[in-house]
Coordinates of C-alpha atoms in Angstrom, one line a residue:
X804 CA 158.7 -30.1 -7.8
X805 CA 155.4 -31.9 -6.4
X806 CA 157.0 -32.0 -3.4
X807 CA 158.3 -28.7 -2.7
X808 CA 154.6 -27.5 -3.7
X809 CA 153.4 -29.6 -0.8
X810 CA 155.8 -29.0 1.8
X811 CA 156.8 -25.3 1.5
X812 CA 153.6 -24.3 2.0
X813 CA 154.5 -20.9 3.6
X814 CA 157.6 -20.1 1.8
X815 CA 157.6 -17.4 -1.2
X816 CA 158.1 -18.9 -4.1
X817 CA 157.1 -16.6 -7.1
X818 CA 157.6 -12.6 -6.0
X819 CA 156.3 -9.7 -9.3
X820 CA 156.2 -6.5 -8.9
X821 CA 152.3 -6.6 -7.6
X822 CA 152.9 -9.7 -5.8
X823 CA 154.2 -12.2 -3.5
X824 CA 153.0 -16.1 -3.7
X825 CA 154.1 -18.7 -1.1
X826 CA 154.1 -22.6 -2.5
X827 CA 150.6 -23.3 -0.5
X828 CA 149.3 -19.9 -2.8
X829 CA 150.9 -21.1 -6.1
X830 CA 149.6 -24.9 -5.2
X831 CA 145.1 -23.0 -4.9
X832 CA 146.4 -21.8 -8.4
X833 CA 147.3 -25.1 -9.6
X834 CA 143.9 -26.3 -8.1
X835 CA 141.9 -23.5 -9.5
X836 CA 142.7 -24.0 -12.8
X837 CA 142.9 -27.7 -12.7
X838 CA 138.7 -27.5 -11.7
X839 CA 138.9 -24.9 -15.2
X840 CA 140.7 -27.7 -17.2
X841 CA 137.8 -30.3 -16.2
X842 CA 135.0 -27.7 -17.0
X843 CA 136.4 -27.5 -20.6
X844 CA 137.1 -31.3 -21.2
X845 CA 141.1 -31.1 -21.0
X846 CA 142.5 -34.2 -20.2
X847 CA 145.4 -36.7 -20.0
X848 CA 147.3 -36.7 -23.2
X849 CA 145.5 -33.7 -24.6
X850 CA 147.7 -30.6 -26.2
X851 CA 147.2 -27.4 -25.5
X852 CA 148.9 -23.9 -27.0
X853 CA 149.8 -21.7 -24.2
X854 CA 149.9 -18.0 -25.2
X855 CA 149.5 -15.6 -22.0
X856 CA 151.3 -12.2 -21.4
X857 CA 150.9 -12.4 -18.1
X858 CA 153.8 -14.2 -16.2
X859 CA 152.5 -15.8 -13.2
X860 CA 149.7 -17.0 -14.7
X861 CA 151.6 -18.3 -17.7
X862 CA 153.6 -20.3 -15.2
X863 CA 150.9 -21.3 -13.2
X864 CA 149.1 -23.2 -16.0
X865 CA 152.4 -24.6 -17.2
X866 CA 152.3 -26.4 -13.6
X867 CA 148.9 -27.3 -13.8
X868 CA 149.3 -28.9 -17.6
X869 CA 152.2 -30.8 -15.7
X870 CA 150.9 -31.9 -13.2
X871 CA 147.5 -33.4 -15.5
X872 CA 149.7 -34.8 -18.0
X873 CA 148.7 -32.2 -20.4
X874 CA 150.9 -31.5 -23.3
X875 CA 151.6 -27.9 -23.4
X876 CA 153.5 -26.2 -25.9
X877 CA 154.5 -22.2 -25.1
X878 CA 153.8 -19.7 -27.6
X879 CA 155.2 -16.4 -27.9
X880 CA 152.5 -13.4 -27.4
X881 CA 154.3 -10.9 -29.7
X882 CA 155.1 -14.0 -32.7
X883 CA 154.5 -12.9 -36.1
X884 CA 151.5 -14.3 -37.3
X885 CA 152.8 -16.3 -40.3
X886 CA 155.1 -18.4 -37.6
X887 CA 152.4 -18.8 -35.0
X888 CA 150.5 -20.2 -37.9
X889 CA 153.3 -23.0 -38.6
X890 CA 154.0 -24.1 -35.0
X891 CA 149.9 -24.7 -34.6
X892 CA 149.8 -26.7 -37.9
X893 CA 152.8 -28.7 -36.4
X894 CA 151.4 -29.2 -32.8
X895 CA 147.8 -29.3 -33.6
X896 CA 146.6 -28.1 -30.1
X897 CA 143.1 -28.8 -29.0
X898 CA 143.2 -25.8 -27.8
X899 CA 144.6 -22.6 -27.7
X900 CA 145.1 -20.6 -24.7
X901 CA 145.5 -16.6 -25.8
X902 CA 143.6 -14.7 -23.1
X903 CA 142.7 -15.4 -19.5
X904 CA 138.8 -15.0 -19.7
X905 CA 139.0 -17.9 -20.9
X906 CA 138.6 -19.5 -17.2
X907 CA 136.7 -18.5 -14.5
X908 CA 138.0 -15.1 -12.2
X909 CA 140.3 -16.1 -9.6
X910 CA 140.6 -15.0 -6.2
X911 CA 143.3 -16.2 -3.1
X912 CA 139.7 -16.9 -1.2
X913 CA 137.9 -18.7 -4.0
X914 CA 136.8 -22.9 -2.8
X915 CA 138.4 -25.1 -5.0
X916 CA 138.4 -29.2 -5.2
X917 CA 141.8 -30.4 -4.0
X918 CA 143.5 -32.0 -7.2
X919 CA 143.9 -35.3 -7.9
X920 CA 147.2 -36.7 -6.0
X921 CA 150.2 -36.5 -8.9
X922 CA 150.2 -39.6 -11.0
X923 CA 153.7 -40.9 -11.3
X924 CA 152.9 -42.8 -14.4
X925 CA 152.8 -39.8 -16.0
X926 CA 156.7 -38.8 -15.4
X927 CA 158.2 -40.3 -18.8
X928 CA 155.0 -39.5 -21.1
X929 CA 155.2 -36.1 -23.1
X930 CA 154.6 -33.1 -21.7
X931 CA 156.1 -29.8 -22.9
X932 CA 157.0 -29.4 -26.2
X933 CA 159.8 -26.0 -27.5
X934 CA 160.6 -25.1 -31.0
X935 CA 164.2 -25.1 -31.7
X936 CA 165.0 -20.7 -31.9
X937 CA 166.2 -22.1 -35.6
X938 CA 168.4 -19.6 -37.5
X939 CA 167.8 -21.8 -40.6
X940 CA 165.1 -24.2 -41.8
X941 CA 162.0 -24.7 -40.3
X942 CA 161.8 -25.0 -36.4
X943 CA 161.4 -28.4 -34.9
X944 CA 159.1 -29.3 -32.4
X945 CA 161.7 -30.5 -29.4
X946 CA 159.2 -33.2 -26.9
X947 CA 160.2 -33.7 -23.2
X948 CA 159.1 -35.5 -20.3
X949 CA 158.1 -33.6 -17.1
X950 CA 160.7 -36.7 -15.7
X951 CA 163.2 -35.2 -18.2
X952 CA 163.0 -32.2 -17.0
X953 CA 163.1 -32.4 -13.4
X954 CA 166.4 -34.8 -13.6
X955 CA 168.1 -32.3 -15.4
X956 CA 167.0 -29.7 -13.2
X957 CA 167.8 -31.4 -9.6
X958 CA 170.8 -32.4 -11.3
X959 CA 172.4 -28.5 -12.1
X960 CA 170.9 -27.5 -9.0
X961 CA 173.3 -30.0 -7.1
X962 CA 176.1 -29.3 -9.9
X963 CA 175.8 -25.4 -8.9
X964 CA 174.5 -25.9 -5.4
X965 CA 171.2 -23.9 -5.8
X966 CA 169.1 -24.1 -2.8
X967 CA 166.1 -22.7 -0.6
X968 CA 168.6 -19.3 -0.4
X969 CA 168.1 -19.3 -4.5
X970 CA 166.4 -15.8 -5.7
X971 CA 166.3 -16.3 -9.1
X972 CA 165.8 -13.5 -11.7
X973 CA 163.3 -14.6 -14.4
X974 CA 164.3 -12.3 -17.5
X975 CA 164.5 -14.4 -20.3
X976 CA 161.6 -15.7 -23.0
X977 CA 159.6 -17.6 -21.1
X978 CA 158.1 -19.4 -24.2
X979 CA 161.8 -21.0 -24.6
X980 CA 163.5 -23.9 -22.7
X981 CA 165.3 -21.3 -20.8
X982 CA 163.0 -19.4 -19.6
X983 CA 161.4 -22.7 -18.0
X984 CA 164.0 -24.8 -17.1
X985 CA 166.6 -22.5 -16.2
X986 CA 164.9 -19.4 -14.3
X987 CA 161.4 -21.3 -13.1
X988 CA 161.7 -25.3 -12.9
X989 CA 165.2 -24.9 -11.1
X990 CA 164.7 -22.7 -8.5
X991 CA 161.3 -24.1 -8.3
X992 CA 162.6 -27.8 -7.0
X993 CA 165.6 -26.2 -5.3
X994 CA 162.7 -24.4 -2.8
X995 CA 163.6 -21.3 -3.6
X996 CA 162.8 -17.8 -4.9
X997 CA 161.7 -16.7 -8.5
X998 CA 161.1 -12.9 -9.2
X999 CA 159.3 -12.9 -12.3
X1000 CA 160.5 -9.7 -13.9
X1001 CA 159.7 -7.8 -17.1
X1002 CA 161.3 -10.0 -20.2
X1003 CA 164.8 -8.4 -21.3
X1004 CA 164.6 -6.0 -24.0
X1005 CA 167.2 -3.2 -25.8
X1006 CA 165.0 -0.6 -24.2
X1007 CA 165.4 -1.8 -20.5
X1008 CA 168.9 -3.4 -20.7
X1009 CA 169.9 0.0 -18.8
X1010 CA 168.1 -1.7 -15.5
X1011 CA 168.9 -5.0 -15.2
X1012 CA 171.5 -4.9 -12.3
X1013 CA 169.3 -2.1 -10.9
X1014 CA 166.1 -4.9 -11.2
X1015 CA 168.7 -7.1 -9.6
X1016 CA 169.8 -4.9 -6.4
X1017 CA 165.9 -3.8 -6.0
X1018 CA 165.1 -7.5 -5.2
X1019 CA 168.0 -8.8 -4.0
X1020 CA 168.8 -11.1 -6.8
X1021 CA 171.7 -14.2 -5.9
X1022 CA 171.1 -15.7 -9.4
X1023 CA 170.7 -14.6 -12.8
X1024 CA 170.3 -16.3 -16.4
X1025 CA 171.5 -14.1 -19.2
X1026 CA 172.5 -14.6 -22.9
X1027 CA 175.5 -13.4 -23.7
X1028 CA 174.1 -10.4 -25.8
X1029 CA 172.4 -9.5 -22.7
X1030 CA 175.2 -9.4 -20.8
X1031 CA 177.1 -7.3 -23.0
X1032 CA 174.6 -4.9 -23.3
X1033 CA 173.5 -4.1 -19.4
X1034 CA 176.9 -3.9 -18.8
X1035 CA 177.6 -1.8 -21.1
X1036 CA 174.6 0.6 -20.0
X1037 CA 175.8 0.2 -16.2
X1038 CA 176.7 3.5 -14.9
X1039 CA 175.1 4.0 -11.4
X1040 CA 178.2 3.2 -8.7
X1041 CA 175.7 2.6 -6.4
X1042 CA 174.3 -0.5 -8.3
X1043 CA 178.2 -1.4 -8.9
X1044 CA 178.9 -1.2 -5.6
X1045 CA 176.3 -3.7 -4.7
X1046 CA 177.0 -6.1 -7.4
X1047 CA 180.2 -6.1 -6.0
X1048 CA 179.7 -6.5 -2.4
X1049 CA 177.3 -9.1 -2.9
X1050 CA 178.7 -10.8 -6.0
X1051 CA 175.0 -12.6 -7.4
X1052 CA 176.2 -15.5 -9.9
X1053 CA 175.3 -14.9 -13.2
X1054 CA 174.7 -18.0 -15.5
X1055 CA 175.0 -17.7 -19.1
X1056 CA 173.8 -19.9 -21.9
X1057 CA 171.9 -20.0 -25.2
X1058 CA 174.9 -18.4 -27.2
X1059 CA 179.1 -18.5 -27.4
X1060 CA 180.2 -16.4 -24.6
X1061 CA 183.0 -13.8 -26.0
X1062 CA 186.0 -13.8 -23.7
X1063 CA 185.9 -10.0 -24.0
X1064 CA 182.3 -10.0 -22.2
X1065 CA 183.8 -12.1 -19.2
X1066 CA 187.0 -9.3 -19.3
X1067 CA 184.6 -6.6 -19.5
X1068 CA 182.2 -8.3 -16.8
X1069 CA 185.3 -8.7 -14.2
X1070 CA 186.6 -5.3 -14.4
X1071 CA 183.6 -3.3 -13.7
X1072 CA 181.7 -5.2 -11.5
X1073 CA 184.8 -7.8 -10.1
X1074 CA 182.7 -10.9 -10.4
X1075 CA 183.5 -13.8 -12.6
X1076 CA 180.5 -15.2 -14.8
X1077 CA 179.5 -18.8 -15.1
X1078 CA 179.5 -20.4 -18.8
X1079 CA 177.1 -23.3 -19.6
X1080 CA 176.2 -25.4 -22.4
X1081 CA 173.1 -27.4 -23.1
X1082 CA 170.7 -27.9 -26.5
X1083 CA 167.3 -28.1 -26.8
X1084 CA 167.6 -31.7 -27.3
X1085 CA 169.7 -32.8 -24.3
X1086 CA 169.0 -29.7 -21.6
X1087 CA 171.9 -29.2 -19.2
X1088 CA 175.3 -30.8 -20.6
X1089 CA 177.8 -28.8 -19.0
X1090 CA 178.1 -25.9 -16.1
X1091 CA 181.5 -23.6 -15.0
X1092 CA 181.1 -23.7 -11.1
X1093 CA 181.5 -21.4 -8.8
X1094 CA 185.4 -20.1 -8.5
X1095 CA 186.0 -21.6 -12.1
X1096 CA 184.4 -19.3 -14.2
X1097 CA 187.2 -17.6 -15.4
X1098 CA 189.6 -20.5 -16.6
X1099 CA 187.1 -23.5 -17.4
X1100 CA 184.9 -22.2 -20.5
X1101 CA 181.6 -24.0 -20.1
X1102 CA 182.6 -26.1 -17.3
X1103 CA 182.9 -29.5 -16.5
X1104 CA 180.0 -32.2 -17.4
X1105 CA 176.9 -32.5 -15.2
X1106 CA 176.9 -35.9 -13.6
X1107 CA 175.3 -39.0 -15.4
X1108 CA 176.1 -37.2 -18.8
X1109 CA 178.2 -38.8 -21.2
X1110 CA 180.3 -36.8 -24.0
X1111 CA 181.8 -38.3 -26.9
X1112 CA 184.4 -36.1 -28.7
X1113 CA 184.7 -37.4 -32.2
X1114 CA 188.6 -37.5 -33.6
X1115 CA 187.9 -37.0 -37.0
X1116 CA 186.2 -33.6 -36.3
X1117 CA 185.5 -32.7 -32.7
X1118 CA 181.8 -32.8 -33.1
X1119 CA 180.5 -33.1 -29.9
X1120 CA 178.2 -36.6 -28.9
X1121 CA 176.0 -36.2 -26.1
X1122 CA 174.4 -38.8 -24.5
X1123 CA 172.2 -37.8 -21.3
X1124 CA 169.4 -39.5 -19.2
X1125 CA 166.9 -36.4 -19.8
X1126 CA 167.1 -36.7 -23.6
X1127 CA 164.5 -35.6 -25.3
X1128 CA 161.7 -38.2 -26.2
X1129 CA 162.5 -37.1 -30.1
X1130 CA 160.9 -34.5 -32.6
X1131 CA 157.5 -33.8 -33.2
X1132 CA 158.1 -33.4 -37.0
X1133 CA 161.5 -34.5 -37.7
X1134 CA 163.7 -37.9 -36.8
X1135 CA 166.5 -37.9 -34.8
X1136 CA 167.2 -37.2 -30.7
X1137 CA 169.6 -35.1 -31.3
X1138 CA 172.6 -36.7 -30.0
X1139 CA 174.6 -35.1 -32.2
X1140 CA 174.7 -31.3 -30.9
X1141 CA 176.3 -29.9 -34.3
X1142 CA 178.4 -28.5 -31.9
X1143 CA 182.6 -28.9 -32.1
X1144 CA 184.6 -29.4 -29.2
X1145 CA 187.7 -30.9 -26.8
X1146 CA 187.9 -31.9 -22.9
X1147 CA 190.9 -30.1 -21.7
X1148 CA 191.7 -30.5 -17.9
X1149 CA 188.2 -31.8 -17.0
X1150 CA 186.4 -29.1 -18.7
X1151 CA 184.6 -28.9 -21.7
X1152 CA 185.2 -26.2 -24.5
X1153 CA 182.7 -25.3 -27.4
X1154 CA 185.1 -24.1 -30.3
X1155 CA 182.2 -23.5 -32.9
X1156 CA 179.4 -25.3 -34.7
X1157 CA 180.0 -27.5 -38.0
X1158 CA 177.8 -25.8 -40.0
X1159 CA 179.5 -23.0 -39.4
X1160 CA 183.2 -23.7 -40.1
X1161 CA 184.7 -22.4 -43.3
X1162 CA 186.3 -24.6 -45.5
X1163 CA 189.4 -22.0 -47.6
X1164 CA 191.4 -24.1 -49.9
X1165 CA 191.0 -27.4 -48.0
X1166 CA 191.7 -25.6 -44.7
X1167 CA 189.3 -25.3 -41.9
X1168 CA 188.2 -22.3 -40.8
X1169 CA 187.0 -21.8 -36.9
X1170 CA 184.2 -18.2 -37.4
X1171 CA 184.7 -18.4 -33.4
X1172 CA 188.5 -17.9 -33.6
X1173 CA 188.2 -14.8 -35.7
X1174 CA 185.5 -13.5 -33.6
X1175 CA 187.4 -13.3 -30.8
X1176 CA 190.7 -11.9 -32.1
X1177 CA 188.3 -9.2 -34.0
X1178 CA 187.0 -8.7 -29.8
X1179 CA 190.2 -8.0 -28.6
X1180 CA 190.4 -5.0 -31.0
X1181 CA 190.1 -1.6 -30.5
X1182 CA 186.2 0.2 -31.2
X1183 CA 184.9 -3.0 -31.6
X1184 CA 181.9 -3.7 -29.8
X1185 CA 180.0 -7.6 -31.4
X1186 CA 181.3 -9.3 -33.9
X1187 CA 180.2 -11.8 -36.1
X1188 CA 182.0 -14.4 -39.1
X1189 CA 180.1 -16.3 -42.2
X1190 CA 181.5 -17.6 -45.0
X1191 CA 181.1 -16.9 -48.5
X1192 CA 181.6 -18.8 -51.9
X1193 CA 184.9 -17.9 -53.3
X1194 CA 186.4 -18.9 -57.2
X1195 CA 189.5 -19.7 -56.1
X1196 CA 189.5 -20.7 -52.3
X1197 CA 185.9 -22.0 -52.6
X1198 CA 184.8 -20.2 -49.4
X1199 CA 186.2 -17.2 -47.7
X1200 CA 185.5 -15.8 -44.5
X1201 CA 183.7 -12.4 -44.0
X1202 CA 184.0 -10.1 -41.1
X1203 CA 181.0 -8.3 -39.9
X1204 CA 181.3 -6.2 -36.7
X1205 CA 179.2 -3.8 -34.5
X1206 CA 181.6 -0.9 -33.8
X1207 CA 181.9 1.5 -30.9
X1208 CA 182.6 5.5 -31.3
X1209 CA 186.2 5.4 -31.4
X1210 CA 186.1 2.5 -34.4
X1211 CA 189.0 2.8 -37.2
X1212 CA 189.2 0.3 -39.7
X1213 CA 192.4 0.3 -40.6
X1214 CA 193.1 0.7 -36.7
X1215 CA 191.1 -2.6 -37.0
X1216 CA 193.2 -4.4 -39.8
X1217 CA 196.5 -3.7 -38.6
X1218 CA 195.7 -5.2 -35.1
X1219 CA 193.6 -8.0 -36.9
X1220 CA 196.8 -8.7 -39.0
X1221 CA 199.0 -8.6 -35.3
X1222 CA 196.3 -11.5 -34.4
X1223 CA 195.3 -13.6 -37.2
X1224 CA 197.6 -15.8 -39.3
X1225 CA 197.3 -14.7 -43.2
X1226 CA 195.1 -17.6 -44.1
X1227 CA 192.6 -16.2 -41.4
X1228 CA 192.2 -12.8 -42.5
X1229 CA 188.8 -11.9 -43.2
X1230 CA 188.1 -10.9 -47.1
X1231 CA 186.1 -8.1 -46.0
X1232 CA 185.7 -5.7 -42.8
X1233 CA 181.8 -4.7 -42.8
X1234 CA 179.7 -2.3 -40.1
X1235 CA 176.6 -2.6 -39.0
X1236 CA 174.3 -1.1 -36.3
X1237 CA 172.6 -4.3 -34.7
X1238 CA 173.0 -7.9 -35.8
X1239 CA 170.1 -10.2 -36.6
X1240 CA 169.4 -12.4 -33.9
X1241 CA 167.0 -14.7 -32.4
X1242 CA 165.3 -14.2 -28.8
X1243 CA 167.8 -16.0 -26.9
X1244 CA 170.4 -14.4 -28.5
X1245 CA 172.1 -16.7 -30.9
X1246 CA 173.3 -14.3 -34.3
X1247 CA 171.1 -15.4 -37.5
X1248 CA 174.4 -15.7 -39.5
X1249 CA 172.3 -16.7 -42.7
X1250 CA 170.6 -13.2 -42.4
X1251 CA 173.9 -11.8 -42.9
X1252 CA 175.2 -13.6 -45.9
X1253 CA 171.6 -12.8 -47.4
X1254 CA 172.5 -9.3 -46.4
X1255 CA 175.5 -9.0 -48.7
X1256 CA 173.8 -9.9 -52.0
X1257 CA 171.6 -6.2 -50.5
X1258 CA 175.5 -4.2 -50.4

């Protein structure tokens, strides 16, 4: 990352809708606010809350934090005040960073003091710190290296071959790993592109390949949810066309991908999408490459990564040299991922998450393998599986789903019963508009068993 800073001076590296910024541009910003930092006593080793609305800046003093071995935890702008309140009692920031005024005006022509040169001794101390999206519990404070993060990030890049050609499209929370690591820090090092773009919402779903055509977009992070949902909202052929003639590789992460969104994503736009899996705790664990996507799940395991599959269960070990430094306010490095899995012809595949597997009379219960047979179905749009306590059986499984216009429920049951052995059968078929979910996408499956003690 230093590097590239340094050497590409003239070459764009952060494009908005107001703006282009070359590396030599982005490196006066770095420099501008670093002169800010020392005007308010920032230091070394100091934290600091970073909650800014406006992108490039965001990212900018994200780099300069880095780069002074300051320890910067993203905030949200639009977090509830009652949460903000608990990550700042956890982090205790020295300071909080909510508006811009804060520092001086800056200007392309304004005279700064060149920084410091980067101090490598800085590389395995801590410097960003995430809260885990958490659908239960209170979040945990996940603490990274910058040297943890720039392994992990050369080390996709070469897995997926991301160079100074990479145009990245920057659409996801950029107070989350992802929107960091994924769409900033590795098209950053690989010296190429990122268009900072308005954050995905419901409300402009509809434009997101249109965004993508408009700047000429080769790369793309999406959660599955996203995915589902711009394609769904995809009408214009002249967008289709162009995602097809140009075929951009589309990454996705943060959440199970259904098979029926990679069936969906091939037949109207003919390009196969690229399944990943990482954790907050590890980063990058494993990547589909290009011309696998369809057949390999969530691809084979970065290099230098080592995955344990455990007999008894299939929980999946992970042991990586980026690993987090540990928690802020719990124990643990989260080796562990929760996660349940198998290696099958050199790639890895996610089958579900412990927590989440139903126990019915002794037998386990996979809420993944229920989702997608309920996916296959006709008028059924998301779907979702929890388990509930049960008298007899001890835990049952409980089918909620998001259904399209030409939904049928006992359409839905008699193709559910073609697809699902008897013991599988869901106890109960229930509708809803929307699920509950968190930012990156993941479904808050506690919110829906809370939701049934509401029916």
């Amino acid at each position: 990352m230093i590097l590239n800073l340094t050497l590409r001076t003239q070459n764009p590296v952060i494009e908005t809708e107001e703006v282009t910024i070359t590396y030599e541009d982005l490196m006066h910003r770095i420099e501008f606010y670093s002169d800010e930092f020392d005007k308010l006593g920032w230091n070394k080793g100091d934290r600091i809350c970073l909650k800014i609305d406006n992108d490039l800046e965001f990212f900018s003093l994200i780099l300069t934090c880095f780069w002074r071995g300051i320890i910067v935890c993203p905030l949200s702008a639009s977090v509830n005040k009652s949460y903000e309140k608990m990550i700042i009692n956890i982090f205790n920031p020295k300071a909080i960073v909510n508006e811009l005024e804060l520092f001086g005006n800056y200007s392309k022509d304004k005279k700064v003091k060149s920084i410091a040169p980067f101090d490598e001794s800085i590389m395995e101390l801590p410097a960003l710190v995430t809260f885990t999206s958490g659908t239960t519990g209170v979040p945990k404070g996940v603490v990274h290296s910058l040297g943890n993060l720039l392994r992990s990030a050369n080390t996709f890049n070469n897995h997926n071959m991301l160079d100074e050609r990479t145009r990245m499209l920057n659409v996801m929370p950029k107070y989350y790993m992802a929107g960091i690591l994924n769409s900033f820090l590795c098209p950053l090092l690989a010296g190429g592109t990122i268009v900072l773009n308005e954050t995905f919402t419901a409300a402009n779903a509809a434009t997101l390949f249109k965004r993508m055509k408009k700047h000429n977009i080769n790369y793309a992070w999406l959660s599955p949810s996203m995915l589902l949902l711009s394609i769904k909202m995809l009408r214009d052929e002249r967008v289709i066309n162009w995602v097809r003639k140009n075929n951009p590789t589309l990454f996705v992460g943060t959440a199970p991908l259904p098979e029926k969104t990679k069936n969906i994503v091939k037949e109207k736009l003919g390009i196969e999408v690229l399944e990943s899996y990482g954790t907050s705790e590890q980063l990058f664990i494993a990547c589909a490459k290009k011309g696998s996507g369809d057949s390999c799940n969530v691809g084979p395991v970065l290099d230098n990564i080592e995955v344990e599959i455990e007999e008894k269960d299939g929980s999946i070990i992970v042991k990586s040299p980026w690993s987090m430094l540990g928690y802020i306010n719990a124990e643990g490095l989260g080796q562990d991922t929760g996660d349940l899995g198998i290696i099958k012809d050199g790639c890895l595949e996610i089958i579900g998450r412990k927590k989440d597997i139903i126990i019915k009379g002794g037998q386990n219960i996979s809420p993944v393998f229920i989702e997608e047979n309920a996916l296959k179905c006709n008028g059924v749009f998301d779907a979702a599986v929890v388990g509930i306590n049960h008298d007899f059986w001890g835990e049952v499984p409980i089918l909620f789903i998001i259904p399209e216009k030409d939904y049928d429920k006992e359409l839905l049951s008699s193709q559910l019963r073609l697809l699902l052995p008897f013991e599988l059968f869901p106890e109960e078929i229930i509708t809803l508009t929307e699920f509950p979910k968190t930012v990156t996408g993941k479904v808050i499956k506690s919110d829906l068993i809370k939701s049934l003690n509401l029916c």
